Every structure is written in C-alpha cells, then in structure tokens.
mmCIF file of C-alpha atoms in Angstrom:
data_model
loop_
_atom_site.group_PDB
_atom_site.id
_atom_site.type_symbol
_atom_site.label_atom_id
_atom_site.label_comp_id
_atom_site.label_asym_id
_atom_site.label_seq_id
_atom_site.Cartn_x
_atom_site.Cartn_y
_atom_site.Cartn_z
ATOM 1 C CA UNK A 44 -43.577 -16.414 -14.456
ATOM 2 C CA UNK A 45 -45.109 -15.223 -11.215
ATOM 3 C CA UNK A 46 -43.883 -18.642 -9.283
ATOM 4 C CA UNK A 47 -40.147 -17.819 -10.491
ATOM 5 C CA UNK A 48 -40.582 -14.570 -9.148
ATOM 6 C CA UNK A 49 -41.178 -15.412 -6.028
ATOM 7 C CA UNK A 50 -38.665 -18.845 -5.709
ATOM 8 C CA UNK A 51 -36.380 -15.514 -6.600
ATOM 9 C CA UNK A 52 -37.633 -13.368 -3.508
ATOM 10 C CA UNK A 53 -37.663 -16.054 -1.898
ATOM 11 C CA UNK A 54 -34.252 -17.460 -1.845
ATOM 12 C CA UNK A 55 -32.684 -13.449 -2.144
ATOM 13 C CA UNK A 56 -34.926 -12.490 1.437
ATOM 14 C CA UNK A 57 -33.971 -15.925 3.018
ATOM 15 C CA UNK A 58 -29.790 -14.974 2.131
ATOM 16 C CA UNK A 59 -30.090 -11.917 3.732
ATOM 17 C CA UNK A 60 -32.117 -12.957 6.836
ATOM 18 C CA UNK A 61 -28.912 -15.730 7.119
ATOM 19 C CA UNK A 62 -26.502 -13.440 6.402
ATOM 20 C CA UNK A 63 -28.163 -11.196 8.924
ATOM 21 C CA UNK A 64 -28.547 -13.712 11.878
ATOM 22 C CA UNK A 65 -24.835 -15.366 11.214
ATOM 23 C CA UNK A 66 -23.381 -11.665 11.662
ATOM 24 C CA UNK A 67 -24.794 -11.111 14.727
ATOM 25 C CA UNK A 68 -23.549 -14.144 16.163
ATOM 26 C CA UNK A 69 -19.901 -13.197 14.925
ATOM 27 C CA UNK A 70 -19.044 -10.951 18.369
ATOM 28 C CA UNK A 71 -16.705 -8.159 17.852
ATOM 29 C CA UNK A 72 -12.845 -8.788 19.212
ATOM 30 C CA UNK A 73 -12.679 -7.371 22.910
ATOM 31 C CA UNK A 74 -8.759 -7.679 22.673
ATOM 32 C CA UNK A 75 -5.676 -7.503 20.301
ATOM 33 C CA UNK A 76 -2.783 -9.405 21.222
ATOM 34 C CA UNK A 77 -0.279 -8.595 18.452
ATOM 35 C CA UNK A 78 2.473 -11.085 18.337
ATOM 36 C CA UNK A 79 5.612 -9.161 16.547
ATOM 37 C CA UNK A 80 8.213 -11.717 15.647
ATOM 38 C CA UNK A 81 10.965 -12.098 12.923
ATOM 39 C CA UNK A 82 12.891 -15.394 11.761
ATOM 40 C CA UNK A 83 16.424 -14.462 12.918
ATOM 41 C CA UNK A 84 17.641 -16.296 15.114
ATOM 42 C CA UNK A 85 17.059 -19.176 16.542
ATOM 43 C CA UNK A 86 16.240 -18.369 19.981
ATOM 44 C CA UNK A 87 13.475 -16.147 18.460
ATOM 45 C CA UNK A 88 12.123 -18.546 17.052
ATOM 46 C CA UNK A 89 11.696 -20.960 19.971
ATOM 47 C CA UNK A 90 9.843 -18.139 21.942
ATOM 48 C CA UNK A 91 7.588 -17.805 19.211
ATOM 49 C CA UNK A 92 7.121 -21.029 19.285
ATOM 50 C CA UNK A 93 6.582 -21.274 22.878
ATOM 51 C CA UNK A 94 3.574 -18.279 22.588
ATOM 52 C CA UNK A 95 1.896 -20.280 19.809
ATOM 53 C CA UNK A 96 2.107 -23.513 21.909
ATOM 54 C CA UNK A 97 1.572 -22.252 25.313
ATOM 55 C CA UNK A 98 -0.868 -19.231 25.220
ATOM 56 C CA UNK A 99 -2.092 -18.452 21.522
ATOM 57 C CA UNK A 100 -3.691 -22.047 21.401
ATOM 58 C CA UNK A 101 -5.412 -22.115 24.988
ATOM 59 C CA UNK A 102 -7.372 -19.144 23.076
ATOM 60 C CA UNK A 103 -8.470 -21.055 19.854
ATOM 61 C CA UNK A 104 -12.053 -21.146 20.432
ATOM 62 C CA UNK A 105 -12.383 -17.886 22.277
ATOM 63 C CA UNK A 106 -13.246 -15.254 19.712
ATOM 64 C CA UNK A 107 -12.842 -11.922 22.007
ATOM 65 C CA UNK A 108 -9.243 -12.344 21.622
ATOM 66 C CA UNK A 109 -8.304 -11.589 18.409
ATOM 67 C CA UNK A 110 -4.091 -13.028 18.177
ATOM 68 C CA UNK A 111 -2.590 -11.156 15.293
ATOM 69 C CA UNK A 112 0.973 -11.950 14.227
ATOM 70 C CA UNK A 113 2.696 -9.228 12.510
ATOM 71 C CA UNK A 114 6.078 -10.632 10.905
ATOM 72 C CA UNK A 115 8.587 -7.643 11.358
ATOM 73 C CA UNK A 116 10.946 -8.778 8.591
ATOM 74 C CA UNK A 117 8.297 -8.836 5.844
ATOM 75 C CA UNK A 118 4.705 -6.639 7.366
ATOM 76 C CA UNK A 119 2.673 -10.037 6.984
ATOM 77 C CA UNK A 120 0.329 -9.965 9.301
ATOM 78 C CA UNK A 121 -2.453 -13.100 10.210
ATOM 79 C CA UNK A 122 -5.340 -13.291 12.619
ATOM 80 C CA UNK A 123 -7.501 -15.959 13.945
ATOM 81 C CA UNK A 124 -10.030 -13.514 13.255
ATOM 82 C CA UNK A 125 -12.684 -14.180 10.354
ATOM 83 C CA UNK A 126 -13.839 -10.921 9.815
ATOM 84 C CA UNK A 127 -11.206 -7.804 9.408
ATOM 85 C CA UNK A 128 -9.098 -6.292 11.960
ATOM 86 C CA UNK A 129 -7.922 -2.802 11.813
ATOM 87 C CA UNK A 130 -4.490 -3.467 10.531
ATOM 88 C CA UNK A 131 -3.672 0.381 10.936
ATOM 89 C CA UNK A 132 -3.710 0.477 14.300
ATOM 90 C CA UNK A 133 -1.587 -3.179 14.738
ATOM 91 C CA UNK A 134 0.859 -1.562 12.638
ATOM 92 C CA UNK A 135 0.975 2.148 14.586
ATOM 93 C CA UNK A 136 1.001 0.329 17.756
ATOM 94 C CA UNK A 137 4.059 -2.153 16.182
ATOM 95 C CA UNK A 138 5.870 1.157 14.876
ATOM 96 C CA UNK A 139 5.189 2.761 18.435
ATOM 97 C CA UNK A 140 7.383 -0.545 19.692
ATOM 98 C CA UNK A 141 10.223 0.338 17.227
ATOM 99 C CA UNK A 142 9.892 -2.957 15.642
ATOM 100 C CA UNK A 143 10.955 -5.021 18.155
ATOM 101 C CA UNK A 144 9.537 -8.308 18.807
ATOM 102 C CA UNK A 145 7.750 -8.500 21.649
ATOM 103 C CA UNK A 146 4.102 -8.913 22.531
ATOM 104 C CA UNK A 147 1.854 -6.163 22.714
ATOM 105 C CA UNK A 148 -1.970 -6.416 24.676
ATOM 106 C CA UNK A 149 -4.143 -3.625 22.979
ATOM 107 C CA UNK A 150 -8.089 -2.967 23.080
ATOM 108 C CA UNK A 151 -9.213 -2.817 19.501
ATOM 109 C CA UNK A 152 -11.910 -0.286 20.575
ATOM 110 C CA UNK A 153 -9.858 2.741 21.948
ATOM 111 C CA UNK A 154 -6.613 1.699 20.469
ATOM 112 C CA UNK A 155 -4.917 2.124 23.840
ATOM 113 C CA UNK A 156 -2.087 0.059 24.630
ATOM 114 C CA UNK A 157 -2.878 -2.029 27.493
ATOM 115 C CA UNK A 158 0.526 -3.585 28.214
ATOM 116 C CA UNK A 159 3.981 -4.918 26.426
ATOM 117 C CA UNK A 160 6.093 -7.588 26.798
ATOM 118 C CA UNK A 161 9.049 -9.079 25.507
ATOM 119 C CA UNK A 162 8.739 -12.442 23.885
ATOM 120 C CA UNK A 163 10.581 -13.927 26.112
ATOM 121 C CA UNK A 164 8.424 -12.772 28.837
ATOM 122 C CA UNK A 165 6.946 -15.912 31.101
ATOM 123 C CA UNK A 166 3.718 -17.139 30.397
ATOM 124 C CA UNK A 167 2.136 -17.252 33.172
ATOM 125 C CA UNK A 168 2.475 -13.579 33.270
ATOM 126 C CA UNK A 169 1.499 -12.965 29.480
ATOM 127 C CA UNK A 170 -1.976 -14.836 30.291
ATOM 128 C CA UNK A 171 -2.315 -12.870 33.215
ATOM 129 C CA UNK A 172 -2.189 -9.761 31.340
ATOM 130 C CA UNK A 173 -4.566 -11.041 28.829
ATOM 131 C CA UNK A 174 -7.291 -12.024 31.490
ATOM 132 C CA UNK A 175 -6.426 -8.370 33.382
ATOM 133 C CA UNK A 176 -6.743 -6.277 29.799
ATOM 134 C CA UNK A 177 -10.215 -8.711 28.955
ATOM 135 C CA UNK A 178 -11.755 -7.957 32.219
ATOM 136 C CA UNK A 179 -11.060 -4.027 32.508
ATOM 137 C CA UNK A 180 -12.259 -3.655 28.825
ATOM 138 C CA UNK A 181 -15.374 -5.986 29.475
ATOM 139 C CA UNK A 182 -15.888 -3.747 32.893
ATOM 140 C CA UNK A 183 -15.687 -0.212 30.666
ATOM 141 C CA UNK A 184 -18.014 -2.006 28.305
ATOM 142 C CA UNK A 185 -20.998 -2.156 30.904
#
C-alpha cells in the first residue's frame, strides 16, 4: 500500500514541478495588436487579408506580440496567444475606436494605446509601429 502511495506522490509532485517549469517558459505578451475587421465589403476584406499575409505572419513564432482579431460584426475575438488575454481591455480600447476597423498597437500592461491605424494603412509603417511600441515598452520594463 505504501509503494502506491508514493507512485501517487510521485507522479502528483512531478505534474506540478512540469506544470511549474512549462509556465515559466510561457513569457507574458509585451504587445497587443488588435486587428478590428468586419466582412463587408470586399475591399475590407483584401486589407485584412493583406495584414494576415504581410505582417501578422512575420510574427508567428514571436510570442511578445500577442495579434488579437476582434470581428466587429459579431464580438469574436481570436489570439495567437495560448494563455488568456484580457479581452476587456481589447474590447474598451475597440469601443474607444467607435468600431471602426482599423488596427490598434496597445501595451497589455498599462492598457495605453500606443498608436492606430487604418487597415489600409501601409505596412511598412504598421511594422514600424510594432517594433517602436515593443522597444519603448521593453525600455519601461528595465
């Protein structure tokens, strides 16, 4: 009885030591970049498609930037986040942009709103913005 015991202990301490170690290696988002888009029209759609395409997936394996897409038309929202995000303050800063689509840069921590853009905003200045917000934040961090 003793030796099930402590197979028991055993496997329960070893869960919680990897459970433990795999959350610490799961860093904590440094920036929001919500993504508010609907599906009507056309040329919404092709932006959208553009941001997906030509910023959102040059970000895929970096974890500090959390991309949320909030759907305007229905409140979905989706993040290429594992853990949670705090959806409350996607959706005040979304309100605070009257709905609109449009892109909006945010630090997660303070809940300041770094910059906005339209969606059809050029990319080369949306990634700028994103590697300007991700430096001051890592800077206020130190």
């Amino acid at each position: 009885m003793k030796t099930i015991e402590y197979v028991i202990l055993t496997v329960i301490l070893s869960l919680v030591v990897f459970q433990t170690s795999a959350a610490a290696q799961t860093p904590n988002p440094t920036l929001y970049v919500i993504v508010q888009h609907t599906d009507d029209s056309p040329a919404y759609n092709a932006n959208y498609d553009r941001i997906q395409q030509d910023i959102m997936s040059r970000y895929t394996k970096n974890t500090k930037v959390v991309f949320i897409s909030y759907d305007v038309t229905n409140d979905a929202m989706t993040a290429n986040l594992k853990g949670d995000f705090d959806w409350y303050a996607v959706y005040n800063a979304a309100y605070a942009n009257n709905g609109e689509e449009g892109i909006i840069i945010m630090d997660p921590a303070s809940k300041q709103v770094i910059s906005r853009y339209n969606l059809d905003a050029g990319t080369k200045d949306i990634l700028k913005s994103i590697a300007e917000g991700s430096q001051m934040i890592a800077r206020s961090n130190q």
